[in-house]
Short mmCIF file of C-alpha atoms in Angstrom, two decimals:
data_model
loop_
_atom_site.label_atom_id
_atom_site.label_comp_id
_atom_site.label_asym_id
_atom_site.label_seq_id
_atom_site.Cartn_x
_atom_site.Cartn_y
_atom_site.Cartn_z
CA UNK A 574 -0.11 0.23 -0.05
CA UNK A 575 -1.72 2.94 -0.37
CA UNK A 576 1.23 4.44 1.04
CA UNK A 577 -0.58 12.39 2.41
CA UNK A 578 -2.89 14.14 4.24
CA UNK A 579 -2.65 15.36 8.11
CA UNK A 580 -0.71 12.82 10.08
CA UNK A 581 -2.53 10.37 12.11
CA UNK A 582 -6.39 10.06 11.54
CA UNK A 583 -8.30 11.65 14.40
CA UNK A 584 -12.08 12.02 13.60
CA UNK A 585 -12.91 14.98 16.26
CA UNK A 586 -14.48 17.81 14.65
CA UNK A 587 -14.91 15.84 11.32
CA UNK A 588 -18.32 14.19 9.69
CA UNK A 589 -18.32 11.17 7.85
CA UNK A 590 -20.30 10.73 5.06
CA UNK A 591 -21.97 7.24 4.26
CA UNK A 592 -21.98 6.62 0.69
CA UNK A 593 -24.93 4.88 -1.09
CA UNK A 594 -25.32 1.52 -0.43
CA UNK A 595 -24.70 0.39 -3.79
CA UNK A 596 -21.92 3.08 -4.96
CA UNK A 597 -21.04 0.78 -8.36
CA UNK A 598 -24.70 1.27 -9.28
CA UNK A 599 -23.56 2.34 -12.97
CA UNK A 600 -24.01 6.00 -12.75
CA UNK A 601 -21.63 8.15 -14.68
CA UNK A 602 -19.07 9.99 -12.47
CA UNK A 603 -18.52 13.58 -13.56
CA UNK A 604 -17.35 16.72 -12.26
CA UNK A 605 -14.31 16.54 -9.87
CA UNK A 606 -14.00 14.08 -6.66
CA UNK A 607 -13.49 15.24 -3.27
CA UNK A 608 -9.85 15.34 -2.88
CA UNK A 609 -10.85 13.79 0.94
CA UNK A 610 -11.45 10.43 -0.85
CA UNK A 611 -7.84 10.17 -0.87
CA UNK A 612 -5.38 7.06 -1.11
CA UNK A 613 -3.99 5.54 2.19
CA UNK A 614 -0.63 6.93 2.32
CA UNK A 615 2.50 6.97 4.52
CA UNK A 616 4.74 9.83 5.16
CA UNK A 617 7.97 8.57 6.31
CA UNK A 618 11.17 10.13 7.85
CA UNK A 619 10.70 14.12 7.85
CA UNK A 620 12.55 15.20 10.96
CA UNK A 621 10.80 13.14 13.66
CA UNK A 622 9.64 10.39 11.15
CA UNK A 623 5.76 10.68 11.11
CA UNK A 624 3.58 7.59 9.96
CA UNK A 625 0.73 9.32 8.10
CA UNK A 626 -2.50 7.63 7.01
CA UNK A 627 -5.23 8.92 4.93
CA UNK A 628 -8.48 7.64 3.87
CA UNK A 629 -9.91 6.41 6.86
CA UNK A 630 -11.89 9.77 6.94
CA UNK A 631 -13.02 9.88 3.46
CA UNK A 632 -15.76 12.54 4.50
CA UNK A 633 -13.59 15.01 6.03
CA UNK A 634 -14.42 17.81 3.46
CA UNK A 635 -11.81 19.82 1.97
CA UNK A 636 -9.84 21.06 5.08
CA UNK A 637 -7.36 18.20 4.90
CA UNK A 638 -3.83 20.11 4.32
CA UNK A 639 -1.74 17.82 2.17
CA UNK A 640 1.73 17.17 3.34
CA UNK A 641 4.51 18.52 0.81
CA UNK A 642 8.21 19.09 0.35
CA UNK A 643 10.06 21.60 -1.01
CA UNK A 644 12.95 20.57 -3.17
CA UNK A 645 15.75 22.59 -5.24
CA UNK A 646 16.16 21.16 -8.97
CA UNK A 647 19.79 20.35 -9.16
CA UNK A 648 22.37 17.74 -10.59
CA UNK A 649 25.24 16.38 -8.56
CA UNK A 650 26.90 19.92 -9.21
CA UNK A 651 24.15 21.82 -8.28
CA UNK A 652 23.27 22.71 -11.89
CA UNK A 653 19.50 23.15 -12.87
CA UNK A 654 18.31 19.68 -13.96
CA UNK A 655 16.70 19.20 -17.27
CA UNK A 656 13.08 17.66 -17.65
CA UNK A 657 12.73 14.09 -18.18
CA UNK A 658 11.55 12.81 -21.18
CA UNK A 659 7.82 12.22 -21.43
CA UNK A 660 8.64 9.09 -23.24
CA UNK A 661 9.52 5.83 -21.58
CA UNK A 662 13.24 5.66 -21.26
CA UNK A 663 15.71 3.03 -19.51
CA UNK A 664 17.07 -0.16 -20.79
CA UNK A 665 15.37 -2.82 -18.77
CA UNK A 666 13.98 -3.19 -15.05
CA UNK A 667 15.71 -5.07 -12.61
CA UNK A 668 15.66 -9.15 -12.97
CA UNK A 669 16.06 -9.81 -9.01
CA UNK A 670 13.53 -9.51 -5.88
CA UNK A 671 14.19 -9.53 -2.35
CA UNK A 672 10.97 -10.90 -0.30
CA UNK A 673 9.07 -10.48 -3.60
CA UNK A 674 10.21 -6.48 -4.06
CA UNK A 675 12.34 -5.59 -6.76
CA UNK A 676 16.03 -4.92 -5.89
CA UNK A 677 19.41 -4.63 -7.02
CA UNK A 678 18.54 -1.20 -8.92
CA UNK A 679 21.65 0.42 -10.97
CA UNK A 680 24.08 3.07 -9.59
CA UNK A 681 22.78 5.57 -11.51
CA UNK A 682 20.24 8.42 -11.88
CA UNK A 683 18.11 5.94 -14.08
CA UNK A 684 18.22 3.41 -11.53
CA UNK A 685 17.51 5.85 -8.63
CA UNK A 686 14.17 6.85 -10.69
CA UNK A 687 13.23 3.39 -11.24
CA UNK A 688 13.67 2.27 -7.73
CA UNK A 689 11.65 5.40 -6.57
CA UNK A 690 8.79 4.18 -8.90
CA UNK A 691 8.98 0.64 -7.68
CA UNK A 692 9.00 1.50 -3.95
CA UNK A 693 5.96 3.69 -4.37
CA UNK A 694 4.25 0.52 -5.84
CA UNK A 695 5.09 -1.80 -2.85
CA UNK A 696 4.44 0.88 -0.05
CA UNK A 697 0.88 1.68 -1.65
CA UNK A 698 -0.11 -1.95 -1.90
CA UNK A 699 -2.32 -4.31 0.15
CA UNK A 700 0.87 -5.84 1.84
CA UNK A 701 1.17 -2.72 4.00
CA UNK A 702 -1.96 -3.77 5.77
CA UNK A 703 -0.66 -6.89 7.33
CA UNK A 704 2.10 -6.44 10.12
CA UNK A 705 4.40 -9.32 8.98
CA UNK A 706 4.42 -8.33 5.25
CA UNK A 707 4.68 -4.57 6.22
CA UNK A 708 7.51 -5.24 8.43
CA UNK A 709 9.36 -7.17 5.63
CA UNK A 710 8.55 -4.15 3.10
CA UNK A 711 9.63 -1.13 5.57
CA UNK A 712 12.92 -3.20 6.55
CA UNK A 713 13.53 -3.81 2.88
CA UNK A 714 12.94 -0.29 1.48
CA UNK A 715 14.27 2.07 4.13
CA UNK A 716 17.66 2.60 5.19
CA UNK A 717 18.50 0.76 8.53
CA UNK A 718 18.08 3.89 10.81
CA UNK A 719 15.00 4.94 9.04
CA UNK A 720 13.37 1.44 9.38
CA UNK A 721 13.94 1.16 13.12
CA UNK A 722 12.13 4.36 13.91
CA UNK A 723 9.46 3.80 11.22
CA UNK A 724 8.38 0.39 12.44
CA UNK A 725 6.36 1.87 15.81
CA UNK A 726 5.00 4.36 13.94
CA UNK A 727 3.57 2.22 11.24
CA UNK A 728 2.15 -0.33 13.64
CA UNK A 729 0.44 2.31 15.76
CA UNK A 730 -1.00 3.97 12.28
CA UNK A 731 -2.08 0.62 11.02
CA UNK A 732 -3.97 0.01 14.00
CA UNK A 733 -6.92 -2.88 14.26
CA UNK A 734 -9.21 0.34 14.66
CA UNK A 735 -7.99 1.84 11.77
CA UNK A 736 -8.16 -1.19 9.64
CA UNK A 737 -11.66 -1.72 10.83
CA UNK A 738 -12.81 1.42 9.32
CA UNK A 739 -11.13 0.18 6.10
CA UNK A 740 -13.68 -2.97 6.47
CA UNK A 741 -10.77 -5.18 7.17
CA UNK A 742 -9.92 -7.43 10.19
CA UNK A 743 -7.20 -7.12 12.41
CA UNK A 744 -4.46 -8.89 9.92
CA UNK A 745 -5.80 -6.88 7.00
CA UNK A 746 -8.05 -9.39 5.48
CA UNK A 747 -11.09 -8.22 3.42
CA UNK A 748 -14.82 -9.60 4.39
CA UNK A 749 -15.65 -12.92 2.48
CA UNK A 750 -17.00 -12.24 -0.79
CA UNK A 751 -15.16 -8.62 -1.10
CA UNK A 752 -12.02 -7.43 -2.52
CA UNK A 753 -9.78 -4.75 -0.78
CA UNK A 754 -7.81 -2.78 -3.30
CA UNK A 755 -4.65 -0.73 -2.62
CA UNK A 756 -2.56 0.00 -5.52
CA UNK A 757 -0.18 2.77 -6.52
CA UNK A 758 0.37 3.47 -10.53
CA UNK A 759 3.10 5.44 -11.40
CA UNK A 760 2.74 7.77 -14.07
CA UNK A 761 6.16 9.11 -14.33
CA UNK A 762 9.33 9.87 -12.48
CA UNK A 763 11.64 12.96 -12.19
CA UNK A 764 15.14 13.21 -10.00
CA UNK A 765 15.03 16.43 -8.46
CA UNK A 766 18.72 16.02 -7.38
CA UNK A 767 21.21 13.40 -8.01
CA UNK A 768 24.65 12.72 -6.57
CA UNK A 769 26.44 9.35 -6.53
CA UNK A 770 25.56 8.66 -2.82
CA UNK A 771 22.30 10.22 -2.78
CA UNK A 772 19.29 11.12 -4.74
CA UNK A 773 15.60 13.11 -4.25
CA UNK A 774 13.29 11.60 -6.94
CA UNK A 775 9.58 12.43 -7.11
CA UNK A 776 6.94 9.66 -8.51
CA UNK A 777 3.58 11.10 -10.08
CA UNK A 778 1.01 8.68 -9.74
CA UNK A 779 -2.68 7.73 -9.90
CA UNK A 780 -3.71 5.59 -6.64
CA UNK A 781 -6.56 2.94 -6.13
CA UNK A 782 -8.14 2.65 -3.12
CA UNK A 783 -11.46 0.81 -1.63
CA UNK A 784 -13.49 -1.97 -0.96
CA UNK A 785 -14.94 -3.93 -3.73
CA UNK A 786 -18.21 -5.77 -2.65
CA UNK A 787 -21.99 -5.37 -3.09
CA UNK A 788 -22.36 -4.27 0.49
CA UNK A 789 -19.44 -1.80 0.68
CA UNK A 790 -19.84 1.45 1.71
CA UNK A 791 -16.24 2.54 0.42
CA UNK A 792 -15.96 1.96 -3.21
CA UNK A 793 -12.61 1.83 -5.00
CA UNK A 794 -11.96 5.51 -6.03
CA UNK A 795 -9.01 7.36 -7.84
CA UNK A 796 -6.60 9.84 -6.49
CA UNK A 797 -3.58 11.58 -7.81
CA UNK A 798 -0.38 12.59 -5.64
CA UNK A 799 3.32 12.99 -5.90
CA UNK A 800 5.35 10.98 -4.03
CA UNK A 801 9.08 12.17 -3.30
CA UNK A 802 11.96 10.15 -1.98
CA UNK A 803 15.05 10.94 -0.70
CA UNK A 804 17.13 8.07 -1.20
CA UNK A 805 20.75 6.99 -0.28
CA UNK A 806 23.07 4.19 -1.74
CA UNK A 807 23.40 1.74 0.81
CA UNK A 808 24.33 -2.23 0.99
CA UNK A 809 24.47 -2.16 -2.71
CA UNK A 810 21.20 -0.61 -3.59
CA UNK A 811 18.81 2.70 -3.09
CA UNK A 812 17.19 2.79 -0.01
CA UNK A 813 14.44 5.24 1.35
CA UNK A 814 15.79 7.73 4.16
CA UNK A 815 12.70 10.16 3.96
CA UNK A 816 9.65 10.58 1.92
CA UNK A 817 6.65 12.87 1.51
CA UNK A 818 3.70 13.25 -0.72
CA UNK A 819 1.45 16.04 -1.60
CA UNK A 820 -1.62 15.98 -3.85
CA UNK A 821 -1.96 16.08 -7.50
CA UNK A 822 -1.48 17.34 -10.46
CA UNK A 823 -4.90 15.98 -11.48
CA UNK A 824 -6.28 15.83 -14.63
CA UNK A 825 -10.00 16.83 -15.05
CA UNK A 826 -12.12 13.86 -14.24
CA UNK A 827 -13.72 11.94 -17.56
CA UNK A 828 -17.27 10.84 -18.34
CA UNK A 829 -16.23 6.94 -17.87
CA UNK A 830 -19.15 4.90 -16.46
CA UNK A 831 -18.40 3.63 -12.96
CA UNK A 832 -17.92 -0.37 -13.21
CA UNK A 833 -19.81 -2.51 -11.27
CA UNK A 834 -18.26 -4.25 -8.07
CA UNK A 835 -17.66 -7.43 -9.40
CA UNK A 836 -16.05 -5.94 -12.64
CA UNK A 837 -13.59 -4.10 -10.01
CA UNK A 838 -12.45 -7.41 -8.17
CA UNK A 839 -12.21 -9.33 -11.28
CA UNK A 840 -9.73 -6.97 -12.75
CA UNK A 841 -7.82 -6.59 -9.54
CA UNK A 842 -7.66 -10.48 -9.50
CA UNK A 843 -6.55 -10.50 -13.69
CA UNK A 844 -4.38 -7.60 -13.99
CA UNK A 845 -0.96 -7.79 -11.96
CA UNK A 846 1.16 -5.25 -11.58
CA UNK A 847 4.38 -4.34 -13.21
CA UNK A 848 8.19 -3.87 -12.41
CA UNK A 849 9.17 -0.10 -13.23
CA UNK A 850 12.23 1.00 -14.96
CA UNK A 851 12.86 4.86 -16.13
#
């Protein structure tokens, strides 16, 4: 998973809105969607390392401030970085995995961008909602120092109470007959900064989050965000030392007809994810 609004998920002062009993009724979705229906995201190591989760309070309105990061475009020597081409580049994705996670990225700018894209996918997956798999993900993607601090914050954030609000049990499992969806789909990446030992890479992505099922009141929705990773070269691979998120840029919503819940469930089962290379 997800994987950026205000830290934590307090409900005080907010009003939760119950969605229709059958949100997948085939009605056409027009106009803008509330920014509060956002992907569950985790904002990593920023000064005191805060785990932030958004989505539990989908009906909070528009007063959720997204976390953001200020970056300086520059290369290894501080020069202005060039805009990444819009077409896909790179030679090939990595062929190795550690605990099911792509690993062994090249010690280059392209490798850093590819690592960031794949890390966004992993951190936005359903694996983040189970304690054991989440620990493996965090230990595998973050530096040892960052992972040690982040695990406790993550465990607190992904509490049984929080999972219950998503319709999941204490182990992150969906009810029988329902499918929980949490995916991050990168649209593109750019290196804000790059040096031999560290890099700052932003990933523009669309997220899918929600519960697909006939009785679900939290339908699968989309959100557009930008995830920025501070990466360090450690132990022969790129590792995350800090990460932040901000909303958008989001395109104008189309007039596509919303799919039925069983169509969404089948699509999730039939269409696998990718290993991304810049």
